[in-house]
Amino acid sequence: MQFLKTFLASILGTITALVILLLIGFGIVVSSSSEPEPYVRSNTVLSFSLSGDIPARTLTDPFEELLNPSLGAKLSLQSLKGNLSKAAADENIEGVWVKTNFVSASWANLESAYSYFEDYKESGKFLYFSTDDIGMNEKSYFLASLADSVFSPPETNFEFDGFVTQITFYNEMLDRIGIEPEIFRVGEYKSAVEPFTQMESSDESEEQLRAILNAASTRFVEAIEKRTGKSAGEINEMLSSAPIGRLEFALENGLIDAFAYHDEVEAIIKERVGVEEDDDLETISFGRYSRVSQSNAGMDVPETSDKIAVIYASGAIMPDLGSSPFMSETGITAESVRKQLESVLEDDDVKAIVFHVNSGGGAATTSDLIWHDIRRASEKKPVIASMGSVAASGGYYIAAGADTIVAGENTITGSIGIFNLLFNSQELFNENLGIAFETFETHEYADLFDLTRPFTSSEERVIQQNVERGYETFVSKMAESRGMTYDEIDEVARGRVWTGVDAHERGLVDVLGGIDRAIEIAAEKAGIDAYILDNYPKQKDLYQQLFASGNAQLHMFMMNLLPEPLKREETQDLMMLMNQPKGSNWAILPFRIDVN
């Protein structure tokens, strides 16, 4: 039997080695015959689809690039800005045609995308939006509101009925299965624990959620005011009207310009650019156009070796405890941030650093390590924090290490607070499953985090005092970073979530703007006018991706085995917390806040 195991293992190893060698050889052949830069003919229209999320940055999959070298960049804020800037300058690009449907991007990222379309329109070239059988929601229409013309087929969807967010509560479910949440927190607004202890939001939680909803609604109404010339009151009345016959309603009120199918929109564009009806419209895709160089598009390219490093940090802030097939590998660890900081600090050409944070927080201990490393880096080179969709709790903690904090108007930030979430499973094991535990310890607190029994009163005091110490440390370091007193930070902390605008008014943020404003400030502080952007983390090469993709595929396979409720993002967040060391203090957002 042992011989058979060894024999099969040898065969498997040989096959794996051959596959890797074939991929390496294939990669060398393909890379040696790289795709030439696309040629853009005169009278061309940049045409692309815009739906789903719009992340700050995406990395190209080396496998896709290997199999399809002409693929180019995927849509992100970074690539959208690049392509629209080139299209504005390129004499061969006549205009932009965006085919959109439901968009799910955060409001902070939508603000950035909106500004890129605004900048493009200053070129005087046309911007058309059209939709398909899915139709548009408020987020896609927010961007479409800038267009010269908006087209829709006569039978599709048009969402125009306001904004909503929803919280999931688990208290009764936990009670039914015999699990009792043990909650320790500081801050009446630190409502991360509420889904496990009650069945509706507290007044404090509702207050901050309504502020976020109202901020998104106000910005949307402003965009519609600009397009239609109607007052805010009139637009709010439109949003509150019964959503019956919304497409006709949109046409009558100037929200869309005409009913038109795809071929009819194409005919309109042909007429606009002077193409005969029987001739083909010359278009170029988003991915192909991303491979056109700035110089060939007619843009000025800086002749300098000076660089501004942009470090993108996205996901939960967690200790690196190794991987689990049920947990995603994306996230922010102290080690990954430290390595990237070391790389940019060692590069003499890098004159300043922009630290782009998109995180609802995570482990307080990890957040503190990253805060410390950002502070140390800022002693050597200017460091500007750029807040993305969310930079709250631990996300705010790590951003506060920078010299200057820049946030979008609708960035979700603040949430300066600490909690500890533990689950007493005594009833589940003893009464429901018939499992008992007997514990032996050498000292009084050796079994402090034993979750098979309730905490004693002295144990509760110990854990609560540690949480309070964590909060005091958090507030003290934020006061040190912001040049404020402890009491001034405490007044705006207590776990309270703020929009970027509100955080700016309260001194938690220095400047309102997106990542481009952060880059401008970095250049000013470094005293440079011309620079190259150097983005981190670096793109994985084919061989790194080969092994990383195996873990990703295993993760996807294991997730598909779970029942649907366990695949929800909120449940994944809970699984992530439970996968960490017991007793950890958490600096994390109350819950995922998606305003749709």
mmCIF file of N, CA, C and O in Angstrom, residues 26 37 58 77 79 81 94 126 192 240 244 292 340 418 422 478 523 570 573 581:
data_model
loop_
_atom_site.group_PDB
_atom_site.id
_atom_site.type_symbol
_atom_site.label_atom_id
_atom_site.label_comp_id
_atom_site.label_asym_id
_atom_site.label_seq_id
_atom_site.Cartn_x
_atom_site.Cartn_y
_atom_site.Cartn_z
ATOM 1 N N PHE A 26 4.931 28.511 -22.635
ATOM 2 C CA PHE A 26 3.893 29.245 -23.341
ATOM 3 C C PHE A 26 3.991 30.739 -23.041
ATOM 4 O O PHE A 26 3.859 31.586 -23.920
ATOM 5 N N GLU A 37 0.868 48.362 -29.790
ATOM 6 C CA GLU A 37 -0.085 49.371 -29.339
ATOM 7 C C GLU A 37 -1.165 49.576 -30.396
ATOM 8 O O GLU A 37 -0.872 49.672 -31.581
ATOM 9 N N THR A 58 -7.826 48.071 -10.275
ATOM 10 C CA THR A 58 -7.858 46.635 -10.515
ATOM 11 C C THR A 58 -6.509 46.191 -11.058
ATOM 12 O O THR A 58 -5.825 46.961 -11.741
ATOM 13 N N LEU A 77 -11.552 53.254 -11.237
ATOM 14 C CA LEU A 77 -11.388 54.713 -11.219
ATOM 15 C C LEU A 77 -10.079 55.112 -11.883
ATOM 16 O O LEU A 77 -10.021 56.096 -12.633
ATOM 17 N N SER A 79 -8.298 53.488 -14.262
ATOM 18 C CA SER A 79 -8.310 53.336 -15.715
ATOM 19 C C SER A 79 -9.336 54.259 -16.367
ATOM 20 O O SER A 79 -9.143 54.721 -17.494
ATOM 21 N N LYS A 81 -10.165 57.325 -15.370
ATOM 22 C CA LYS A 81 -9.526 58.645 -15.458
ATOM 23 C C LYS A 81 -8.523 58.668 -16.611
ATOM 24 O O LYS A 81 -8.484 59.625 -17.397
ATOM 25 N N GLU A 94 -13.698 61.156 -31.374
ATOM 26 C CA GLU A 94 -14.753 62.150 -31.572
ATOM 27 C C GLU A 94 -15.654 62.299 -30.348
ATOM 28 O O GLU A 94 -16.227 63.361 -30.114
ATOM 29 N N PHE A 126 -18.560 64.999 -27.420
ATOM 30 C CA PHE A 126 -19.845 64.507 -26.921
ATOM 31 C C PHE A 126 -19.686 63.349 -25.942
ATOM 32 O O PHE A 126 -18.721 62.592 -25.988
ATOM 33 N N ALA A 192 -21.642 48.010 16.249
ATOM 34 C CA ALA A 192 -21.277 46.750 15.595
ATOM 35 C C ALA A 192 -21.884 45.549 16.306
ATOM 36 O O ALA A 192 -22.118 44.508 15.695
ATOM 37 N N SER A 240 -40.521 60.655 -4.633
ATOM 38 C CA SER A 240 -41.532 60.102 -3.723
ATOM 39 C C SER A 240 -42.793 59.652 -4.442
ATOM 40 O O SER A 240 -43.665 59.039 -3.825
ATOM 41 N N ILE A 244 -44.689 54.096 -11.161
ATOM 42 C CA ILE A 244 -45.497 53.455 -12.207
ATOM 43 C C ILE A 244 -45.177 54.142 -13.533
ATOM 44 O O ILE A 244 -45.188 55.373 -13.622
ATOM 45 N N VAL A 292 -3.315 52.419 -25.382
ATOM 46 C CA VAL A 292 -2.798 53.544 -26.164
ATOM 47 C C VAL A 292 -2.010 54.451 -25.218
ATOM 48 O O VAL A 292 -2.508 54.835 -24.157
ATOM 49 N N GLN A 340 5.680 47.279 1.556
ATOM 50 C CA GLN A 340 5.478 48.280 0.515
ATOM 51 C C GLN A 340 6.081 49.623 0.920
ATOM 52 O O GLN A 340 6.675 50.326 0.082
ATOM 53 N N ILE A 418 -14.070 50.930 20.130
ATOM 54 C CA ILE A 418 -13.537 49.581 20.321
ATOM 55 C C ILE A 418 -14.644 48.684 20.866
ATOM 56 O O ILE A 418 -15.478 49.114 21.669
ATOM 57 N N LEU A 422 -17.842 38.143 21.861
ATOM 58 C CA LEU A 422 -17.609 36.736 22.192
ATOM 59 C C LEU A 422 -18.960 36.027 22.305
ATOM 60 O O LEU A 422 -19.991 36.673 22.515
ATOM 61 N N MET A 478 -5.143 59.161 18.129
ATOM 62 C CA MET A 478 -5.792 60.020 17.153
ATOM 63 C C MET A 478 -5.604 61.492 17.537
ATOM 64 O O MET A 478 -5.418 62.350 16.662
ATOM 65 N N ALA A 523 2.440 66.149 -4.271
ATOM 66 C CA ALA A 523 3.397 66.837 -5.143
ATOM 67 C C ALA A 523 3.781 68.198 -4.567
ATOM 68 O O ALA A 523 4.957 68.597 -4.601
ATOM 69 N N GLU A 570 -22.354 39.860 5.246
ATOM 70 C CA GLU A 570 -22.393 40.070 6.694
ATOM 71 C C GLU A 570 -21.955 38.796 7.430
ATOM 72 O O GLU A 570 -21.252 38.852 8.440
ATOM 73 N N ASP A 573 -18.277 38.395 7.236
ATOM 74 C CA ASP A 573 -17.609 39.265 8.203
ATOM 75 C C ASP A 573 -17.568 38.604 9.578
ATOM 76 O O ASP A 573 -16.547 38.637 10.279
ATOM 77 N N PRO A 581 -7.968 35.413 16.896
ATOM 78 C CA PRO A 581 -7.744 35.012 18.293
ATOM 79 C C PRO A 581 -8.855 35.499 19.217
ATOM 80 O O PRO A 581 -9.304 36.634 19.099
#
